[in-house]
CSV table of C-alpha atoms in Angstrom, one decimal:
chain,number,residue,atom,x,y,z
A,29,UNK,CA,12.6,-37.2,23.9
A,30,UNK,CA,10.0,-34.7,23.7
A,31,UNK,CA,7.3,-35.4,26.2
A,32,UNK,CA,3.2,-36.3,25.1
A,33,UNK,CA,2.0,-32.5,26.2
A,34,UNK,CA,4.7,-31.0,24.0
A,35,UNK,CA,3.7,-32.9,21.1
A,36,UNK,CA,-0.2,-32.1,21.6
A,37,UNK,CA,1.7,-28.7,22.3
A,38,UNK,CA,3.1,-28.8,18.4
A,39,UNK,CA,-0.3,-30.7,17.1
A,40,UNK,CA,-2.2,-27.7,17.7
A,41,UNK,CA,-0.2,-25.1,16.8
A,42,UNK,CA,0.6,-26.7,13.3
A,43,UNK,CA,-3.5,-27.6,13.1
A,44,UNK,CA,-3.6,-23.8,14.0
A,45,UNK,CA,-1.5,-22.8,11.4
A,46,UNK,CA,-2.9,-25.0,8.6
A,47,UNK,CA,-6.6,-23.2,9.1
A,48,UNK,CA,-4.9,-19.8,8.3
A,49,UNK,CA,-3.5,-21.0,5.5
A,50,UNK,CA,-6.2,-23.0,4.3
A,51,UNK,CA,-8.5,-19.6,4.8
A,52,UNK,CA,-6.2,-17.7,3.1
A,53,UNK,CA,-6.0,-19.7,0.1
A,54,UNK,CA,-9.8,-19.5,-0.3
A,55,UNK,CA,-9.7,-16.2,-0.1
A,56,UNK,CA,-7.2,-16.0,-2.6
A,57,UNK,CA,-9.0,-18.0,-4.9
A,58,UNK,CA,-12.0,-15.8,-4.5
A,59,UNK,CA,-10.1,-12.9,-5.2
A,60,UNK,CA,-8.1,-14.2,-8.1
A,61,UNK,CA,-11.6,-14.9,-9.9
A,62,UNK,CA,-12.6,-11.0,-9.5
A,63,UNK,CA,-9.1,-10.2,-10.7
A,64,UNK,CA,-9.1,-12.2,-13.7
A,65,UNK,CA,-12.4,-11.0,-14.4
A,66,UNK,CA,-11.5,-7.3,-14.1
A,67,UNK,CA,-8.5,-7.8,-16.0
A,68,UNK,CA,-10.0,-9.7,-19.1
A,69,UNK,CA,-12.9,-6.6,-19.1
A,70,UNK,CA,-9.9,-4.0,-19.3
A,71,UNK,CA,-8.6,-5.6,-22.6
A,72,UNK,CA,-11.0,-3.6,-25.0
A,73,UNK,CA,-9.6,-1.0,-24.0
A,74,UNK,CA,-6.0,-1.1,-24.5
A,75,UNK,CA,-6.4,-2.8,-27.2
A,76,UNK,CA,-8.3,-0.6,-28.8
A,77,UNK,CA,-5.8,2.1,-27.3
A,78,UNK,CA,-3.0,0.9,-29.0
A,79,UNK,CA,-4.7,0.4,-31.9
A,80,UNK,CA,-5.4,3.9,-32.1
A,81,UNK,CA,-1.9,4.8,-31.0
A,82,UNK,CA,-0.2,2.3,-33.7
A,83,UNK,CA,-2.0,3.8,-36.7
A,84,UNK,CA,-1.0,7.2,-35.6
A,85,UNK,CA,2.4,5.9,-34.7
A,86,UNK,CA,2.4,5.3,-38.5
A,87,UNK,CA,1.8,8.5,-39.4
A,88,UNK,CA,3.6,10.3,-37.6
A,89,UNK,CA,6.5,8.0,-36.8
A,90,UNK,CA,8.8,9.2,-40.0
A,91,UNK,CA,7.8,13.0,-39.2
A,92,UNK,CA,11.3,14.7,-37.9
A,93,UNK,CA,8.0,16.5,-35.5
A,94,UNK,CA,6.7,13.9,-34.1
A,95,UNK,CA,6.6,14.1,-30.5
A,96,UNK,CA,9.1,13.0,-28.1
A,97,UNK,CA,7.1,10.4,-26.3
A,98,UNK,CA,6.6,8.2,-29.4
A,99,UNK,CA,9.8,8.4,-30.8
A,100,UNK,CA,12.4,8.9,-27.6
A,101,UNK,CA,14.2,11.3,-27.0
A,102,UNK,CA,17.2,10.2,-28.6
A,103,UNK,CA,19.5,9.5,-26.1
A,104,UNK,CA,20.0,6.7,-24.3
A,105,UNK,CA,21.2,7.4,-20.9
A,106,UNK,CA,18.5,8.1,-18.2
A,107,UNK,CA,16.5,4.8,-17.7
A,108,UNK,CA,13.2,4.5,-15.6
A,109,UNK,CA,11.7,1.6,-14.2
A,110,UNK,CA,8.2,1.3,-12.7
A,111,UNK,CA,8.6,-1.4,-10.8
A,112,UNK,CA,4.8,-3.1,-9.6
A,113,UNK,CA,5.1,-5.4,-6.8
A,114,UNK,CA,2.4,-6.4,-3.7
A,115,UNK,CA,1.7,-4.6,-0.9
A,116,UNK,CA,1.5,-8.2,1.1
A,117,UNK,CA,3.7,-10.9,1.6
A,118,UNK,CA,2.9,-14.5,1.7
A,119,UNK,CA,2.2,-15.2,-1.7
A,120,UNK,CA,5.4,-17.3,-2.8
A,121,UNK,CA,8.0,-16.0,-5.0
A,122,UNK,CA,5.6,-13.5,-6.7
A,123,UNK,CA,7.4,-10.5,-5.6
A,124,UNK,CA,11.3,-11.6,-5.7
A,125,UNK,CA,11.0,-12.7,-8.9
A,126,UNK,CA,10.4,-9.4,-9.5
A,127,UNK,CA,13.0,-7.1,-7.7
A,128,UNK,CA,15.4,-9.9,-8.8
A,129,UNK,CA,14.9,-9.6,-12.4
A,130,UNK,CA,14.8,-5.8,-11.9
A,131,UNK,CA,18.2,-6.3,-9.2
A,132,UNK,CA,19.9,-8.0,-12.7
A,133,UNK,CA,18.9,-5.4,-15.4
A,134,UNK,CA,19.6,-2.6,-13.0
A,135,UNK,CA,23.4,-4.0,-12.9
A,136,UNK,CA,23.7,-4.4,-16.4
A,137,UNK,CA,22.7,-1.3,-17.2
A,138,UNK,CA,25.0,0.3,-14.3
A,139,UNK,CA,27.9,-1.3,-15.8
A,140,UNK,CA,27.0,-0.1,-19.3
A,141,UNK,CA,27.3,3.7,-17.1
A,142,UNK,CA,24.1,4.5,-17.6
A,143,UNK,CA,21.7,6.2,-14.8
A,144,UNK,CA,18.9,4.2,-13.6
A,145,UNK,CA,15.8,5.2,-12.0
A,146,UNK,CA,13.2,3.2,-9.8
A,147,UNK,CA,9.4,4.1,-9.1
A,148,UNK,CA,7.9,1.3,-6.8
A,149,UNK,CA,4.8,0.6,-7.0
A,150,UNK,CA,3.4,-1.3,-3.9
A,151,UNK,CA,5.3,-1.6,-0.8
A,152,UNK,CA,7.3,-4.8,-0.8
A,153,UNK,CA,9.5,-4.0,-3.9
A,154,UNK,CA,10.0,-0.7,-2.2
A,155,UNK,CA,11.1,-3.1,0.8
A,156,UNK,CA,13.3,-5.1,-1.1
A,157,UNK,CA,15.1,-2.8,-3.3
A,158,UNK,CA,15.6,0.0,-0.6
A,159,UNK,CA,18.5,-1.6,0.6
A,160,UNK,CA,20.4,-2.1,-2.4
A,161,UNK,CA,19.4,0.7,-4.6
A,162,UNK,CA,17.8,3.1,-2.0
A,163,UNK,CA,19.4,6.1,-3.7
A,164,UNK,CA,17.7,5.5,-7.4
A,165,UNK,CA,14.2,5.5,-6.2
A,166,UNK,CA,12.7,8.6,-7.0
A,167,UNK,CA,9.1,7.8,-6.0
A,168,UNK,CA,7.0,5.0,-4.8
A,169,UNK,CA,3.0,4.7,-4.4
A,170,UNK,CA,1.8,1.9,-2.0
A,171,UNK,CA,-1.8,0.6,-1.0
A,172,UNK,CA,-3.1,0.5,-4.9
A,173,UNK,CA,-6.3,-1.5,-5.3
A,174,UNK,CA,-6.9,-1.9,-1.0
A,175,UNK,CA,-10.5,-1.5,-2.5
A,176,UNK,CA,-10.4,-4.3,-4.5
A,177,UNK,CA,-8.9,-4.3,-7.1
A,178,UNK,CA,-6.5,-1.2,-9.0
A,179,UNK,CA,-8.7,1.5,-10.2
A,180,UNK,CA,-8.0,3.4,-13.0
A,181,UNK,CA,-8.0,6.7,-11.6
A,182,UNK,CA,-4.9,5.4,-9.7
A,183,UNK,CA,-3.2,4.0,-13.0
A,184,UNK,CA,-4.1,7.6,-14.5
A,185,UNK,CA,-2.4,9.3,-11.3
A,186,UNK,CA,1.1,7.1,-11.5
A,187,UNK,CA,1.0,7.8,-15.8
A,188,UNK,CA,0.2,11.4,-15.2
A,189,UNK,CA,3.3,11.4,-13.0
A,190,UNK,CA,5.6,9.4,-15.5
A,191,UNK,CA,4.3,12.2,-18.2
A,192,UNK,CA,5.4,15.3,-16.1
A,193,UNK,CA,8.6,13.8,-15.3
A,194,UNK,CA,9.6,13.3,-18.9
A,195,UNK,CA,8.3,16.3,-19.6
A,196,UNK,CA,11.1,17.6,-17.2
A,197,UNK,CA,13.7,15.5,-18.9
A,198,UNK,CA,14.3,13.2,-16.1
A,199,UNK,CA,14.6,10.0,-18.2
A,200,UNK,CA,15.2,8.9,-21.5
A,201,UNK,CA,13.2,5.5,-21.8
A,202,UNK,CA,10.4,4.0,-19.1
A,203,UNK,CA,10.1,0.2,-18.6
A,204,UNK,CA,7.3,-0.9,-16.8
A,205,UNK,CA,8.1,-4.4,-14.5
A,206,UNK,CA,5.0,-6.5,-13.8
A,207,UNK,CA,4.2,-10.2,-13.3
A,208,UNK,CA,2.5,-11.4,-16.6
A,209,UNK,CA,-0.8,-13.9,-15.6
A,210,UNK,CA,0.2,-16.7,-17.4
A,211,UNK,CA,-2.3,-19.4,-15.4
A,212,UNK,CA,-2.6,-19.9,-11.7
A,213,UNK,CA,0.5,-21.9,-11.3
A,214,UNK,CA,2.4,-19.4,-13.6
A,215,UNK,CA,3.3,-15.7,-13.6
A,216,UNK,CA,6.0,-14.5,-16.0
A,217,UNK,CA,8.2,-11.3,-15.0
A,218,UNK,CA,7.6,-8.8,-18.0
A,219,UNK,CA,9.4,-5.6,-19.0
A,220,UNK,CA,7.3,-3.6,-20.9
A,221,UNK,CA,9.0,-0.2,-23.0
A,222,UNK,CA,6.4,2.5,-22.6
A,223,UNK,CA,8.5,5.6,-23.9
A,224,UNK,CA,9.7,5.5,-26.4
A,225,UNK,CA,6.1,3.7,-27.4
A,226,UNK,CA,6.8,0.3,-29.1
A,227,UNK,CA,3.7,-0.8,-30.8
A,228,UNK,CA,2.6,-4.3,-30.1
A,229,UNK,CA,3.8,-6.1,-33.7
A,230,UNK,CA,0.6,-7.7,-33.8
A,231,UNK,CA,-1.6,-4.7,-33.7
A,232,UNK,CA,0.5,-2.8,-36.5
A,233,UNK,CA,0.5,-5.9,-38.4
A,234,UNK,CA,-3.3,-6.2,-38.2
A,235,UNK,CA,-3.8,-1.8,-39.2
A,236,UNK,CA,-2.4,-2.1,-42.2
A,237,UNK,CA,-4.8,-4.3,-43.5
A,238,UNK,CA,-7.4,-2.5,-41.2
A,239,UNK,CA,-6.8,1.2,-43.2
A,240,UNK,CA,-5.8,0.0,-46.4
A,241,UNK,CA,-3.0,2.5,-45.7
A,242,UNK,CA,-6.1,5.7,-46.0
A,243,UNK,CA,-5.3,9.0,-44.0
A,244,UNK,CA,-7.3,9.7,-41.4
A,245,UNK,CA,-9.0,12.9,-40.7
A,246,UNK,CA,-7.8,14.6,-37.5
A,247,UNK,CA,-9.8,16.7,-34.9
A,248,UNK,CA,-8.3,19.2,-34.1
A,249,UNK,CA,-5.1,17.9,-35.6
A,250,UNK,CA,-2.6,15.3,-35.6
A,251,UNK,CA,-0.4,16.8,-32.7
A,252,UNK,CA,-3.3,18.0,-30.3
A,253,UNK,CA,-4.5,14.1,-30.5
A,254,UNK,CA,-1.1,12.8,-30.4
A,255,UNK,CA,-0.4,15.0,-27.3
A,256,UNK,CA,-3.1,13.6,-25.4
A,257,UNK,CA,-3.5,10.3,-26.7
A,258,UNK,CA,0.3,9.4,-25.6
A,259,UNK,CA,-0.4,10.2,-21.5
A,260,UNK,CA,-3.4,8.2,-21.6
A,261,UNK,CA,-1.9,5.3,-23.2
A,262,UNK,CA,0.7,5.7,-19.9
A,263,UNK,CA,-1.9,5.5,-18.2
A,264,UNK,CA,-3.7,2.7,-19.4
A,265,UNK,CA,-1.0,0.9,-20.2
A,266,UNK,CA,0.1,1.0,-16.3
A,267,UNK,CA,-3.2,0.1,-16.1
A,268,UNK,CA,-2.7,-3.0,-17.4
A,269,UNK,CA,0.1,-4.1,-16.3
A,270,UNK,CA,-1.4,-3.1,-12.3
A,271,UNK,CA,-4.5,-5.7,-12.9
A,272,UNK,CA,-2.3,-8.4,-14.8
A,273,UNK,CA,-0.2,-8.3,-11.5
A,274,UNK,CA,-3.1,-8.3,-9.2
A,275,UNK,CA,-4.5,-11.3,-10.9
A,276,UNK,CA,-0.3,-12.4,-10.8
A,277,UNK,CA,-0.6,-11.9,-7.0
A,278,UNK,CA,-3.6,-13.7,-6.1
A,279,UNK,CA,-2.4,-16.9,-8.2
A,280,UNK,CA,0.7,-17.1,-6.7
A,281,UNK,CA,-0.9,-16.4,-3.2
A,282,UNK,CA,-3.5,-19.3,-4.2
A,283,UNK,CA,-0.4,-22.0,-5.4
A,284,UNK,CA,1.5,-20.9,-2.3
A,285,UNK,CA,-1.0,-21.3,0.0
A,286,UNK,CA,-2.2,-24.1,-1.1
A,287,UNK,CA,1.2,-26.1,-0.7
A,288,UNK,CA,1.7,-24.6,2.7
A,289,UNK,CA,-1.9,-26.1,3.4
A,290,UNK,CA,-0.7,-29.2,2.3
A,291,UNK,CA,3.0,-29.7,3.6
A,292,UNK,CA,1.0,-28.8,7.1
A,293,UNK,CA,-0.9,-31.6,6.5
A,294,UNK,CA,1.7,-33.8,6.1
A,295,UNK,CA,3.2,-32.5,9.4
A,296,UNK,CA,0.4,-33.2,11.3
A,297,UNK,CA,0.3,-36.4,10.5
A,298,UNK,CA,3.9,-37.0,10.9
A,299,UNK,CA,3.3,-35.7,14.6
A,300,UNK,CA,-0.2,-38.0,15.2
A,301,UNK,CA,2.0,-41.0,14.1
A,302,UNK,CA,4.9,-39.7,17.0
A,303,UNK,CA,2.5,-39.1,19.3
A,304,UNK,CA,1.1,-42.3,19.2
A,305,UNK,CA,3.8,-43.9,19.5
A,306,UNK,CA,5.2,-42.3,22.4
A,307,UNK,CA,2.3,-42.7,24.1
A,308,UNK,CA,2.0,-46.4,23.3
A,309,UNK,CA,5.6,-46.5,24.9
A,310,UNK,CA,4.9,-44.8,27.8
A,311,UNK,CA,2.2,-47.6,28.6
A,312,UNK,CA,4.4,-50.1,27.9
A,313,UNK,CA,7.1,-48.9,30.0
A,314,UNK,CA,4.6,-48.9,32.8
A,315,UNK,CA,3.2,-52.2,32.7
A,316,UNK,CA,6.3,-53.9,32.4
A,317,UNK,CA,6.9,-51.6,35.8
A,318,UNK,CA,3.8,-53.1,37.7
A,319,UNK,CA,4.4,-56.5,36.3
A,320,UNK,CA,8.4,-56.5,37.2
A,321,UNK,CA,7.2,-55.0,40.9
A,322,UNK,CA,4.4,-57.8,41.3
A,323,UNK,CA,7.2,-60.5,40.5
A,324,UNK,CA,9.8,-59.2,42.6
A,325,UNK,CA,7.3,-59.9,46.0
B,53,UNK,CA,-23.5,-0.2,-48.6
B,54,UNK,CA,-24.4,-1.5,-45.2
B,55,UNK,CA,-27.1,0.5,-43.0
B,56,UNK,CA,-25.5,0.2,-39.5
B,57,UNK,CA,-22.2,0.6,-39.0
B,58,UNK,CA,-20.7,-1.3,-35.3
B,59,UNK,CA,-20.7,1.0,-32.7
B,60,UNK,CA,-18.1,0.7,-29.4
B,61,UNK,CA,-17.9,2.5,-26.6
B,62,UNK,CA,-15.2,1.3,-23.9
B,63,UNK,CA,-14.0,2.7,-20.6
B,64,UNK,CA,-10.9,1.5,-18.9
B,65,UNK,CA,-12.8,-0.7,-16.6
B,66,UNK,CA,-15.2,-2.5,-19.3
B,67,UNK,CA,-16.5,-2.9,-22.5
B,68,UNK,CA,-19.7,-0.4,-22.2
B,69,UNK,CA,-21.7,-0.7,-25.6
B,70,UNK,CA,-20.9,-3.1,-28.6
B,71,UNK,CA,-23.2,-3.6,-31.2
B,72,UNK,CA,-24.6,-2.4,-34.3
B,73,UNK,CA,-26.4,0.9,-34.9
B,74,UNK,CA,-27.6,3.2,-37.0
B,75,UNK,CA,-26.3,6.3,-36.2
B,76,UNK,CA,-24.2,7.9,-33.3
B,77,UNK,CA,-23.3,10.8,-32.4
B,78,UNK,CA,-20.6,12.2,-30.9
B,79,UNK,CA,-19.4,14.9,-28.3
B,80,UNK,CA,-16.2,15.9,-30.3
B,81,UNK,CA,-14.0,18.5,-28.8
B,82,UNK,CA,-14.8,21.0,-31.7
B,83,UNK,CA,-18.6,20.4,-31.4
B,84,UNK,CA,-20.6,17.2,-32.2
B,85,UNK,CA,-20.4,14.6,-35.0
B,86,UNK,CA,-22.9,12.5,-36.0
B,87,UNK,CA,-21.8,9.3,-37.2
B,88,UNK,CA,-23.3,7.5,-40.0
B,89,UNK,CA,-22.4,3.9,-42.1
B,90,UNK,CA,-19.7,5.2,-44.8
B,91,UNK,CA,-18.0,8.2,-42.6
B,92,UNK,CA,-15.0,8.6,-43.5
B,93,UNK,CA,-11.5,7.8,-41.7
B,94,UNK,CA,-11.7,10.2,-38.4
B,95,UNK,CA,-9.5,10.1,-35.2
B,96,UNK,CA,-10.9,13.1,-32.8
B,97,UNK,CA,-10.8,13.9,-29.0
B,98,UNK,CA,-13.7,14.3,-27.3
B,99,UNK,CA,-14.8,17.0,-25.0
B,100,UNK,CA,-17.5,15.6,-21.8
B,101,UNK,CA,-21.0,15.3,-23.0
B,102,UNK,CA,-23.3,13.0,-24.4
B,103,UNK,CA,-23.7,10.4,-26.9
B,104,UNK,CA,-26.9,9.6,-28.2
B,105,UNK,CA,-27.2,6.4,-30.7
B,106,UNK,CA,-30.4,6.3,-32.7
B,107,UNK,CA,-32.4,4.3,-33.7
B,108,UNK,CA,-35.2,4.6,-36.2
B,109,UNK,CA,-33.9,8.3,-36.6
B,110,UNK,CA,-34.8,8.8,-33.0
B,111,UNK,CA,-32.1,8.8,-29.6
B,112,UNK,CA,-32.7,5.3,-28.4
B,113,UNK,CA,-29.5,5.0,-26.0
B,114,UNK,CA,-27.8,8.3,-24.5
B,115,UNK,CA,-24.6,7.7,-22.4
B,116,UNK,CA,-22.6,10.5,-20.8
B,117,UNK,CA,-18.9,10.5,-21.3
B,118,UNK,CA,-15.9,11.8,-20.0
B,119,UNK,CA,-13.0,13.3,-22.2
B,120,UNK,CA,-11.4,10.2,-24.3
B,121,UNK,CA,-10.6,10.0,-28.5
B,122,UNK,CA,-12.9,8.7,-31.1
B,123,UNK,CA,-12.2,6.5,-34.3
B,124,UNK,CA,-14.3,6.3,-36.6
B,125,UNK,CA,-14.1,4.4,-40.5
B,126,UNK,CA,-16.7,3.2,-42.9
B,127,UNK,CA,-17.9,0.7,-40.5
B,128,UNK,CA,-17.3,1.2,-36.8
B,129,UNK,CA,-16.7,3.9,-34.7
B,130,UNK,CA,-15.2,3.1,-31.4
B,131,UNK,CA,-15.0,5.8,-28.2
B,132,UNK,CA,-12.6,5.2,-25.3
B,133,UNK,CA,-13.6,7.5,-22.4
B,134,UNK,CA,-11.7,7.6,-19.1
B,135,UNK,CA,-15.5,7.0,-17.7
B,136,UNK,CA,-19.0,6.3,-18.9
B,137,UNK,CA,-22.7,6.5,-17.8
B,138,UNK,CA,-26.0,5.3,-19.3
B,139,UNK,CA,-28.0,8.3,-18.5
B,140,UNK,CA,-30.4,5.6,-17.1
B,141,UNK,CA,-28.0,4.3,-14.2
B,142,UNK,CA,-26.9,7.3,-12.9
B,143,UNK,CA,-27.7,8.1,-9.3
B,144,UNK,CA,-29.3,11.6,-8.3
B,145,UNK,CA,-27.3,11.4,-5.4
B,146,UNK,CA,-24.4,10.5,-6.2
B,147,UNK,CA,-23.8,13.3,-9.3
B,148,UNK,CA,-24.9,15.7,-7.2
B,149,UNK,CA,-22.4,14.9,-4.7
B,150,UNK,CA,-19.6,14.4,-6.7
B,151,UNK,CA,-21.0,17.8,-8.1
B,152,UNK,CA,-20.1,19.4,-4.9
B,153,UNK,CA,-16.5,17.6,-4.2
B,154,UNK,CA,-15.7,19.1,-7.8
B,155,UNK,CA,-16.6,22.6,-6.8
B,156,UNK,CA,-14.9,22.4,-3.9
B,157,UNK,CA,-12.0,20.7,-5.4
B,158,UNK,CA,-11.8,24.0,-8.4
B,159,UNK,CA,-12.5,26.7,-5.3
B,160,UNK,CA,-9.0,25.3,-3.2
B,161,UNK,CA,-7.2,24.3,-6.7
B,162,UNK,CA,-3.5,25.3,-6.7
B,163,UNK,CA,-2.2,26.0,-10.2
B,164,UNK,CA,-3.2,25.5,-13.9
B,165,UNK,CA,-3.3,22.2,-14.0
B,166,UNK,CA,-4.9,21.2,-10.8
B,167,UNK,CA,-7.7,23.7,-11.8
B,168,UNK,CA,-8.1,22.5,-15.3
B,169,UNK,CA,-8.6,19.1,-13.9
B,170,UNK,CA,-11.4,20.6,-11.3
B,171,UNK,CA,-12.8,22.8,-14.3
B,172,UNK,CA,-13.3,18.9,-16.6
B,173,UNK,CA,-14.6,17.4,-13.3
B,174,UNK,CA,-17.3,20.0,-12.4
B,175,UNK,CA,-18.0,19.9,-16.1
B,176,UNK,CA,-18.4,16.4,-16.3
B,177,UNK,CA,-20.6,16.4,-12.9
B,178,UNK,CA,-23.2,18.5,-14.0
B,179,UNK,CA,-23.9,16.9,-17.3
B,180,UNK,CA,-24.6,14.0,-14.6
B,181,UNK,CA,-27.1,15.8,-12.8
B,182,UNK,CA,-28.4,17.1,-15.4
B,183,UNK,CA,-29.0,13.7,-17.0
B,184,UNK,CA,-29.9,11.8,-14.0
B,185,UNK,CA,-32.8,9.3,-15.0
């Protein structure tokens, strides 16, 4: 039986360990607020982005011209995943459920033959994925948004990358992987097509109505905008998806935290009530001693 | 017709301006538009400058831009820029030296690219000192 100072021993560390997590699940909290926020102030723009995008899409989607960013590059057999994860542990299932859902597809697709690529995106899908699939990644970028929060200029950097590679014709489509904010309890795992661009059916739904089918003027023409405006929606789009998964990250850290907090709890006083108990014990045990000696003179 | 037309400016990070004006105009990348209720359907890149919206036929607000894309229709005209400063906010420091990290960034600049990117930057950084306040 363990002895009274091993279970103060155990007591304090567990006590210990509860204000950690109970810290940390404050600061999650705190952070989760600045990501939602920053995430819901990014919407204008890619909506508004693929707005843009979907009415050109329109245009020049029939075109045999049209560039091969928006309409693929008609094969099938190079595929690229951006794969955005954490950078930091201890935030429950959040990046797993990543690499796992990325571990299936990536089978599938190898058993279909075809060649799969991986771009990691924060260290511990790097970490998780190295081991199985070391030899597909082709590039990785950790330590995204250590100044609170992604920036753009660091979206902009990955989706200029992702544009010079195609460019080079080192993939056919690009799937970005991302944990969707759902609520605080709930993140979904979301591929996302970037090339060949798949408008949003919402938004190309909404443009018709929006145009009333007129042709838009172009400056300087429908190509030159096209050939710019496709990078920047990479960009933006990765964008997106980097904030959704900090906010992702920070709820997950929050819900995880917060059980941890509380299963300590329940530990603690699962110990107390031990404790007390031994201890009441031990004093029995030594008055029966005293009174058994005093009878025995 | 209406007289204003609803007038957006957004940069990645936020919503910048949203409201209703009466006329805007517009650094486009083959000089600037002016943009008034009516226009008709326009989609146009934009080069780094300035946008001015007016306001009883005189510049009320002026905002500095990056490169980004205009649309315009009869009644809005929304700009996405990869950044965006009211000409009110911006710090005399802080252009300045982001003035100098460009010009240092062109002088080292290896290749076409790298330099064009410096050549937008330093742009961009001098219409921000030059607007400062």
């Amino acid at each position: 039986m363990a002895s009274l100072k091993d279970l103060r021993v155990r007591i304090n560390s567990v006590r210990q360990t509860q204000k950690i997590t109970s810290a940390m699940k404050l600061v999650a909290a705190s952070k989760l607020r600045r990501a939602q926020e920053a995430a819901e102030a990014a919407r204008p723009f890619s909506e508004r982005m693929e707005r843009m995008v979907g009415s050109l899409a329109q245009i020049m989607g029939e075109r045999e011209d049209a560039p091969a960013m928006l309409r693929g590059t008609g094969r099938d057999e190079t595929h690229l995943f951006v794969v955005a994860t954490a950078d930091r542990g201890l935030c429950g299932g959040f990046n797993s459920s990543i690499t796992r859902a990325t571990r299936a597809r990536l089978k599938e697709l190898g058993e279909q033959g075809k060649t799969t690529k991986i771009i990691c995106v924060g260290r511990k899908g790097r970490e998780q994925l190295r081991r199985e699939f070391g030899a597909m990644i082709v590039d990785h970028t950790d330590g995204i948004g250590r100044s609170g929060g992604p920036s753009f200029e660091e979206a902009d950097e990955i989706g200029r990358g992702l544009a010079r590679r195609f460019e080079d014709g080192e993939f056919d489509t690009c799937t970005v992987v991302y944990n969707r904010f759902r609520t605080v309890m709930s993140q979904v795992v979301t591929f996302q097509q970037l090339i060949p661009f798949s408008p949003p059916e919402q938004a190309a739904a909404e443009e018709v109505e929006d145009t009333g089918g007129a042709i838009y003027e172009f400056e300087p023409d429908e190509e030159m905008i096209l050939s710019d405006l496709l990078p920047r929606n990479l960009s933006i789009q990765i964008f997106r998806s980097l904030l959704e998964n900090a906010a992702s990250e920070q709820g997950a850290r929050m819900t995880a935290m917060d059980s941890a907090t509380r299963n300590a709890g329940e530990m603690i006083d699962k110990l107390t009530l031990h404790y007390n108990r031994t201890r009441q014990a031990q004093i029995t045990k030594e008055l029966i001693e005293i009174i058994s000696g005093a009878e025995a003179l | 017709m209406a007289d204003t037309l609803q007038f957006e400016l957004v940069a990645p990070e936020r919503l910048i301006f949203s409201g209703e004006v009466e006329m805007v105009v517009v650094p486009g990348a083959e000089g600037d538009f002016g943009v008034l209720p009516g226009h008709s359907l326009l989609l146009s890149t934009l080069r780094p400058g300035v946008i001015e919206i007016y306001e009883n036929e005189k510049p009320k607000d002026r905002y500095v831009v990056a490169e980004g894309f205009a649309e315009v229709t009869g009644e809005r005209c929304t700009v996405l820029s990869t950044e965006a400063f009211e000409t009110g906010a911006i710090d005399r420091a802080e252009a300045e030296a982001r003035l100098e990290r460009a010009q240092l960034g062109l002088r080292d600049a290896d290749g076409d690219e790298e330099r064009a990117k410096y050549e937008r930057e330093v742009e961009l950084a001098e219409l921000l000192a030059a607007n400062v306040g």
